Amino acid sequence: MNFSVTVLGSGTSQGVPVIACGCHVCTSQKKEDNRLRCSVLLEIGGRNFVIDAGPDFRQQMLKFQVKTLEAVLFTHEHKDHMAGLDDVRAFNFIEKRDMDIYCSKAVEEALRREYHYAFSDDKYPGIPQLNIINIENKPFNLSGDIPIVPVEVMHYFMPVFGFRIGDFAYITDAKTVSPEEVEKLKGVKVLIINALRKEPHISHFNLEEALAFINEVKPEKAYLTHISHMFGTHEEIEKELPENVFAAYDGLKLVFQD
């Protein structure tokens, strides 16, 4: 399968720079140090899909000139991953169809709370039109013909879905991963995995944990995402990494060909 992955956002829940912070990372003028909230764009056979639609969704669609969007896949229900969903209504208007939303039951419940007006029997003009498609921890076909393997990780006590598409896997907000789920990742060539900072955190991999996980999965290349300003600048992070591990950045594009 031929496809590409563009990192739309590589920052943690506050993004980088953080509001009102004057640290050397948040005041950096380098584009790699400006991190929107976590999301990726999948371009497969001329069709576009995004994983997560956080608070920066509108900005990401404009910045990366996404003109069409077939579906949104959600990893979990935290606000930094779902707070921008209202803006899919622009695609509803242009494409004259409901937006397919692939998510767990827990995410659906959160969406129905946060976007109650979109699910009301009294349809107010201009609301987002959503078609919920529930997924479980078993393989499914995205838009009917794209094989996806969910990988369940734990974000403290919250289940979160990572996704494997062919030789690529994307995981965010992981703290622990069972051996059964790690097995699903064996053989991937490229892995994007969260690494919040160097210091331990209650619900995210730190650098040491992320590198241990990468060593267990053994991809050809790995990229770190969900990066906090406390981790350092892009340049500082890269100096800490093995030769096959890199810090992701907004705009990074990966191309996969059979």
mmCIF file of C-alpha atoms in Angstrom:
data_model
loop_
_atom_site.group_PDB
_atom_site.id
_atom_site.type_symbol
_atom_site.label_atom_id
_atom_site.label_comp_id
_atom_site.label_asym_id
_atom_site.label_seq_id
_atom_site.Cartn_x
_atom_site.Cartn_y
_atom_site.Cartn_z
ATOM 1 C CA MET A 1 0.000 0.000 0.000
ATOM 2 C CA ASN A 2 1.349 3.422 -0.989
ATOM 3 C CA PHE A 3 0.563 6.296 1.351
ATOM 4 C CA SER A 4 2.056 9.245 3.181
ATOM 5 C CA VAL A 5 1.893 10.555 6.729
ATOM 6 C CA THR A 6 2.240 14.238 7.605
ATOM 7 C CA VAL A 7 2.685 15.290 11.225
ATOM 8 C CA LEU A 8 0.145 18.079 11.739
ATOM 9 C CA GLY A 9 1.040 18.556 15.386
ATOM 10 C CA SER A 10 3.796 17.155 17.616
ATOM 11 C CA GLY A 11 3.179 19.042 20.845
ATOM 12 C CA THR A 12 1.691 18.079 24.178
ATOM 13 C CA SER A 13 -1.712 19.229 25.474
ATOM 14 C CA GLN A 14 -0.577 22.837 25.939
ATOM 15 C CA GLY A 15 1.312 23.019 22.662
ATOM 16 C CA VAL A 16 4.653 24.787 22.282
ATOM 17 C CA PRO A 17 5.059 27.669 22.967
ATOM 18 C CA VAL A 18 3.039 27.454 26.164
ATOM 19 C CA ILE A 19 0.872 30.470 27.010
ATOM 20 C CA ALA A 20 2.739 33.015 29.159
ATOM 21 C CA CYS A 21 5.952 30.940 29.280
ATOM 22 C CA GLY A 22 9.268 32.671 28.662
ATOM 23 C CA CYS A 23 11.551 29.607 28.657
ATOM 24 C CA HIS A 24 14.183 29.201 25.972
ATOM 25 C CA VAL A 25 12.047 26.603 24.168
ATOM 26 C CA CYS A 26 8.885 28.695 24.103
ATOM 27 C CA THR A 27 10.799 31.761 22.897
ATOM 28 C CA SER A 28 12.724 29.874 20.204
ATOM 29 C CA GLN A 29 12.283 31.310 16.723
ATOM 30 C CA LYS A 30 12.971 27.991 14.980
ATOM 31 C CA LYS A 31 9.954 26.477 13.268
ATOM 32 C CA GLU A 32 10.702 22.995 14.669
ATOM 33 C CA ASP A 33 10.105 24.372 18.170
ATOM 34 C CA ASN A 34 6.571 25.564 17.377
ATOM 35 C CA ARG A 35 4.424 22.524 18.103
ATOM 36 C CA LEU A 36 0.662 22.331 17.606
ATOM 37 C CA ARG A 37 -1.406 19.713 19.412
ATOM 38 C CA CYS A 38 -0.913 16.083 18.339
ATOM 39 C CA SER A 39 -2.399 14.917 15.043
ATOM 40 C CA VAL A 40 -1.332 13.304 11.773
ATOM 41 C CA LEU A 41 -2.684 13.410 8.238
ATOM 42 C CA LEU A 42 -2.871 10.172 6.244
ATOM 43 C CA GLU A 43 -2.947 10.505 2.449
ATOM 44 C CA ILE A 44 -3.959 7.184 0.924
ATOM 45 C CA GLY A 45 -4.903 6.744 -2.724
ATOM 46 C CA GLY A 46 -5.787 10.398 -3.143
ATOM 47 C CA ARG A 47 -7.947 10.404 0.000
ATOM 48 C CA ASN A 48 -7.224 12.248 3.240
ATOM 49 C CA PHE A 49 -7.787 11.077 6.808
ATOM 50 C CA VAL A 50 -6.696 12.581 10.114
ATOM 51 C CA ILE A 51 -5.953 10.940 13.425
ATOM 52 C CA ASP A 52 -7.402 13.219 16.131
ATOM 53 C CA ALA A 53 -8.917 16.674 15.758
ATOM 54 C CA GLY A 54 -7.646 18.735 18.668
ATOM 55 C CA PRO A 55 -7.909 22.466 19.421
ATOM 56 C CA ASP A 56 -5.575 23.307 16.515
ATOM 57 C CA PHE A 57 -7.547 21.347 13.896
ATOM 58 C CA ARG A 58 -8.703 24.410 11.949
ATOM 59 C CA GLN A 59 -5.217 25.904 11.934
ATOM 60 C CA GLN A 60 -3.727 22.581 10.827
ATOM 61 C CA MET A 61 -6.163 22.183 7.939
ATOM 62 C CA LEU A 62 -5.335 25.685 6.734
ATOM 63 C CA LYS A 63 -1.583 25.449 7.324
ATOM 64 C CA PHE A 64 -1.250 22.181 5.405
ATOM 65 C CA GLN A 65 -3.836 23.102 2.754
ATOM 66 C CA VAL A 66 -6.089 20.107 3.329
ATOM 67 C CA LYS A 67 -8.911 20.580 0.818
ATOM 68 C CA THR A 68 -10.747 17.290 1.322
ATOM 69 C CA LEU A 69 -11.200 15.004 4.305
ATOM 70 C CA GLU A 70 -12.844 11.596 4.274
ATOM 71 C CA ALA A 71 -12.763 10.627 7.952
ATOM 72 C CA VAL A 72 -11.389 11.323 11.419
ATOM 73 C CA LEU A 73 -9.963 8.551 13.602
ATOM 74 C CA PHE A 74 -9.842 9.230 17.330
ATOM 75 C CA THR A 75 -7.273 7.831 19.740
ATOM 76 C CA HIS A 76 -9.131 8.862 22.918
ATOM 77 C CA GLU A 77 -11.427 11.451 24.436
ATOM 78 C CA HIS A 78 -9.115 14.040 25.979
ATOM 79 C CA LYS A 79 -9.728 17.628 24.862
ATOM 80 C CA ASP A 80 -6.329 18.099 23.222
ATOM 81 C CA HIS A 81 -7.332 15.328 20.799
ATOM 82 C CA MET A 82 -11.004 16.140 20.111
ATOM 83 C CA ALA A 83 -11.658 19.834 20.824
ATOM 84 C CA GLY A 84 -11.550 20.924 17.165
ATOM 85 C CA LEU A 85 -14.124 18.563 15.690
ATOM 86 C CA ASP A 86 -16.729 21.300 15.136
ATOM 87 C CA ASP A 87 -14.648 22.574 12.214
ATOM 88 C CA VAL A 88 -15.333 19.491 10.101
ATOM 89 C CA ARG A 89 -18.521 21.331 9.122
ATOM 90 C CA ALA A 90 -16.439 23.158 6.506
ATOM 91 C CA PHE A 91 -15.843 19.792 4.834
ATOM 92 C CA ASN A 92 -19.540 18.905 5.294
ATOM 93 C CA PHE A 93 -20.433 22.025 3.308
ATOM 94 C CA ILE A 94 -17.864 21.545 0.543
ATOM 95 C CA GLU A 95 -18.246 17.776 0.138
ATOM 96 C CA LYS A 96 -22.020 17.599 0.762
ATOM 97 C CA ARG A 97 -21.804 14.599 3.095
ATOM 98 C CA ASP A 98 -21.509 13.623 6.731
ATOM 99 C CA MET A 99 -18.009 13.205 8.159
ATOM 100 C CA ASP A 100 -17.157 9.613 9.098
ATOM 101 C CA ILE A 101 -15.882 9.430 12.678
ATOM 102 C CA TYR A 102 -14.073 6.244 13.772
ATOM 103 C CA CYS A 103 -13.935 5.985 17.551
ATOM 104 C CA SER A 104 -14.455 3.840 20.614
ATOM 105 C CA LYS A 105 -17.691 3.875 22.616
ATOM 106 C CA ALA A 106 -15.969 5.994 25.270
ATOM 107 C CA VAL A 107 -14.978 8.602 22.686
ATOM 108 C CA GLU A 108 -18.489 8.573 21.234
ATOM 109 C CA GLU A 109 -19.943 9.309 24.687
ATOM 110 C CA ALA A 110 -17.544 12.236 25.089
ATOM 111 C CA LEU A 111 -18.380 13.577 21.631
ATOM 112 C CA ARG A 112 -22.096 13.406 22.382
ATOM 113 C CA ARG A 113 -21.485 15.434 25.566
ATOM 114 C CA GLU A 114 -19.159 18.012 24.044
ATOM 115 C CA TYR A 115 -21.015 18.392 20.763
ATOM 116 C CA HIS A 116 -24.547 17.731 22.003
ATOM 117 C CA TYR A 117 -25.968 20.151 19.424
ATOM 118 C CA ALA A 118 -24.609 17.960 16.598
ATOM 119 C CA PHE A 119 -26.612 14.983 17.882
ATOM 120 C CA SER A 120 -29.828 16.827 18.742
ATOM 121 C CA ASP A 121 -33.080 15.820 17.087
ATOM 122 C CA ASP A 122 -33.576 19.531 16.382
ATOM 123 C CA LYS A 123 -30.877 20.098 13.763
ATOM 124 C CA TYR A 124 -29.777 23.720 13.912
ATOM 125 C CA PRO A 125 -28.438 25.043 10.560
ATOM 126 C CA GLY A 126 -24.667 24.817 10.160
ATOM 127 C CA ILE A 127 -23.928 22.223 12.821
ATOM 128 C CA PRO A 128 -21.305 19.543 12.063
ATOM 129 C CA GLN A 129 -22.766 16.471 10.391
ATOM 130 C CA LEU A 130 -21.164 13.367 11.885
ATOM 131 C CA ASN A 131 -21.438 9.669 11.069
ATOM 132 C CA ILE A 132 -20.171 7.719 14.084
ATOM 133 C CA ILE A 133 -18.528 4.367 13.333
ATOM 134 C CA ASN A 134 -17.581 2.504 16.488
ATOM 135 C CA ILE A 135 -14.320 0.587 16.573
ATOM 136 C CA GLU A 136 -13.067 -1.977 19.064
ATOM 137 C CA ASN A 137 -9.662 -3.464 19.719
ATOM 138 C CA LYS A 138 -9.710 -5.576 16.594
ATOM 139 C CA PRO A 139 -8.789 -4.932 12.949
ATOM 140 C CA PHE A 140 -11.159 -2.917 10.788
ATOM 141 C CA ASN A 141 -11.213 -1.403 7.308
ATOM 142 C CA LEU A 142 -11.086 2.364 7.099
ATOM 143 C CA SER A 143 -13.559 3.603 4.480
ATOM 144 C CA GLY A 144 -14.175 -0.007 3.538
ATOM 145 C CA ASP A 145 -10.817 -0.896 1.999
ATOM 146 C CA ILE A 146 -7.885 0.335 4.128
ATOM 147 C CA PRO A 147 -6.784 -2.244 6.741
ATOM 148 C CA ILE A 148 -6.187 -0.737 10.172
ATOM 149 C CA VAL A 149 -4.952 -2.566 13.273
ATOM 150 C CA PRO A 150 -5.784 -0.793 16.550
ATOM 151 C CA VAL A 151 -3.166 -1.054 19.286
ATOM 152 C CA GLU A 152 -4.532 -0.439 22.764
ATOM 153 C CA VAL A 153 -2.222 1.367 25.180
ATOM 154 C CA MET A 154 -2.905 2.723 28.643
ATOM 155 C CA HIS A 155 -2.768 6.452 29.413
ATOM 156 C CA TYR A 156 -2.638 5.967 33.194
ATOM 157 C CA PHE A 157 -6.065 4.273 33.622
ATOM 158 C CA MET A 158 -7.509 5.388 30.273
ATOM 159 C CA PRO A 159 -7.442 3.076 27.225
ATOM 160 C CA VAL A 160 -6.079 4.815 24.141
ATOM 161 C CA PHE A 161 -5.951 3.502 20.590
ATOM 162 C CA GLY A 162 -2.811 3.625 18.543
ATOM 163 C CA PHE A 163 -3.121 2.574 14.908
ATOM 164 C CA ARG A 164 -1.011 0.436 12.611
ATOM 165 C CA ILE A 165 -1.346 0.989 8.870
ATOM 166 C CA GLY A 166 0.912 -1.350 6.909
ATOM 167 C CA ASP A 167 4.536 -0.645 7.829
ATOM 168 C CA PHE A 168 3.637 2.409 9.904
ATOM 169 C CA ALA A 169 2.305 2.769 13.450
ATOM 170 C CA TYR A 170 1.173 5.850 15.373
ATOM 171 C CA ILE A 171 0.864 5.839 19.164
ATOM 172 C CA THR A 172 0.245 8.791 21.431
ATOM 173 C CA ASP A 173 -0.477 9.191 25.160
ATOM 174 C CA ALA A 174 0.969 5.815 26.128
ATOM 175 C CA LYS A 175 2.321 5.000 29.580
ATOM 176 C CA THR A 176 2.035 1.200 29.594
ATOM 177 C CA VAL A 177 1.540 -1.324 26.791
ATOM 178 C CA SER A 178 0.775 -5.010 27.298
ATOM 179 C CA PRO A 179 2.921 -7.696 25.622
ATOM 180 C CA GLU A 180 -0.078 -8.693 23.457
ATOM 181 C CA GLU A 181 -0.369 -5.173 22.088
ATOM 182 C CA VAL A 182 3.382 -4.813 21.553
ATOM 183 C CA GLU A 183 3.229 -7.954 19.417
ATOM 184 C CA LYS A 184 0.907 -6.164 16.980
ATOM 185 C CA LEU A 185 3.684 -3.697 16.261
ATOM 186 C CA LYS A 186 6.389 -6.187 15.389
ATOM 187 C CA GLY A 187 7.650 -5.673 11.848
ATOM 188 C CA VAL A 188 6.707 -1.999 11.496
ATOM 189 C CA LYS A 189 9.303 0.025 9.654
ATOM 190 C CA VAL A 190 8.373 3.404 11.108
ATOM 191 C CA LEU A 191 6.911 4.116 14.536
ATOM 192 C CA ILE A 192 5.722 7.457 15.892
ATOM 193 C CA ILE A 193 5.534 7.282 19.689
ATOM 194 C CA ASN A 194 4.924 9.789 22.479
ATOM 195 C CA ALA A 195 7.788 11.027 24.670
ATOM 196 C CA LEU A 196 6.714 13.916 26.863
ATOM 197 C CA ARG A 197 9.990 14.868 28.532
ATOM 198 C CA LYS A 198 13.026 13.403 30.308
ATOM 199 C CA GLU A 199 11.460 13.307 33.781
ATOM 200 C CA PRO A 200 8.927 10.563 34.639
ATOM 201 C CA HIS A 201 5.239 11.357 34.218
ATOM 202 C CA ILE A 202 2.184 9.585 35.586
ATOM 203 C CA SER A 203 0.448 9.030 32.234
ATOM 204 C CA HIS A 204 3.024 9.482 29.446
ATOM 205 C CA PHE A 205 6.252 7.844 28.379
ATOM 206 C CA ASN A 206 9.291 9.881 29.261
ATOM 207 C CA LEU A 207 12.386 9.658 27.049
ATOM 208 C CA GLU A 208 13.825 6.608 28.791
ATOM 209 C CA GLU A 209 10.540 4.704 28.578
ATOM 210 C CA ALA A 210 9.977 5.667 24.939
ATOM 211 C CA LEU A 211 13.456 4.500 23.957
ATOM 212 C CA ALA A 212 12.940 1.209 25.808
ATOM 213 C CA PHE A 213 9.646 0.724 23.973
ATOM 214 C CA ILE A 214 11.287 1.485 20.628
ATOM 215 C CA ASN A 215 14.013 -1.039 21.421
ATOM 216 C CA GLU A 216 11.327 -3.632 22.160
ATOM 217 C CA VAL A 217 9.393 -3.014 18.922
ATOM 218 C CA LYS A 218 12.559 -2.576 16.829
ATOM 219 C CA PRO A 219 11.307 -0.426 13.948
ATOM 220 C CA GLU A 220 13.773 0.742 11.324
ATOM 221 C CA LYS A 221 13.070 4.340 12.359
ATOM 222 C CA ALA A 222 11.150 5.959 15.186
ATOM 223 C CA TYR A 223 9.938 9.501 15.758
ATOM 224 C CA LEU A 224 9.014 11.069 19.097
ATOM 225 C CA THR A 225 5.837 13.145 19.418
ATOM 226 C CA HIS A 226 3.580 14.707 22.084
ATOM 227 C CA ILE A 227 6.616 16.721 23.134
ATOM 228 C CA SER A 228 6.568 19.189 26.036
ATOM 229 C CA HIS A 229 8.516 22.440 26.262
ATOM 230 C CA MET A 230 10.200 20.861 29.295
ATOM 231 C CA PHE A 231 11.923 18.362 26.985
ATOM 232 C CA GLY A 232 14.058 21.032 25.316
ATOM 233 C CA THR A 233 14.420 22.475 21.839
ATOM 234 C CA HIS A 234 14.272 20.236 18.790
ATOM 235 C CA GLU A 235 18.040 20.527 18.438
ATOM 236 C CA GLU A 236 18.633 19.638 22.094
ATOM 237 C CA ILE A 237 16.329 16.611 21.902
ATOM 238 C CA GLU A 238 18.009 15.246 18.779
ATOM 239 C CA LYS A 239 21.382 15.209 20.563
ATOM 240 C CA GLU A 240 19.913 12.780 23.124
ATOM 241 C CA LEU A 241 18.672 10.220 20.607
ATOM 242 C CA PRO A 242 20.099 7.041 19.028
ATOM 243 C CA GLU A 243 20.875 7.155 15.318
ATOM 244 C CA ASN A 244 17.537 5.630 14.237
ATOM 245 C CA VAL A 245 15.347 7.799 16.510
ATOM 246 C CA PHE A 246 14.341 11.368 15.723
ATOM 247 C CA ALA A 247 12.205 14.127 17.179
ATOM 248 C CA ALA A 248 9.089 14.632 15.064
ATOM 249 C CA TYR A 249 8.129 18.182 14.129
ATOM 250 C CA ASP A 250 5.098 19.836 12.596
ATOM 251 C CA GLY A 251 5.244 19.334 8.839
ATOM 252 C CA LEU A 252 7.354 16.157 8.897
ATOM 253 C CA LYS A 253 6.235 13.990 5.956
ATOM 254 C CA LEU A 254 6.861 10.261 5.688
ATOM 255 C CA VAL A 255 6.247 8.364 2.442
ATOM 256 C CA PHE A 256 5.543 4.628 2.282
ATOM 257 C CA GLN A 257 5.725 2.644 -0.960
ATOM 258 C CA ASP A 258 5.305 -1.064 -1.676
#
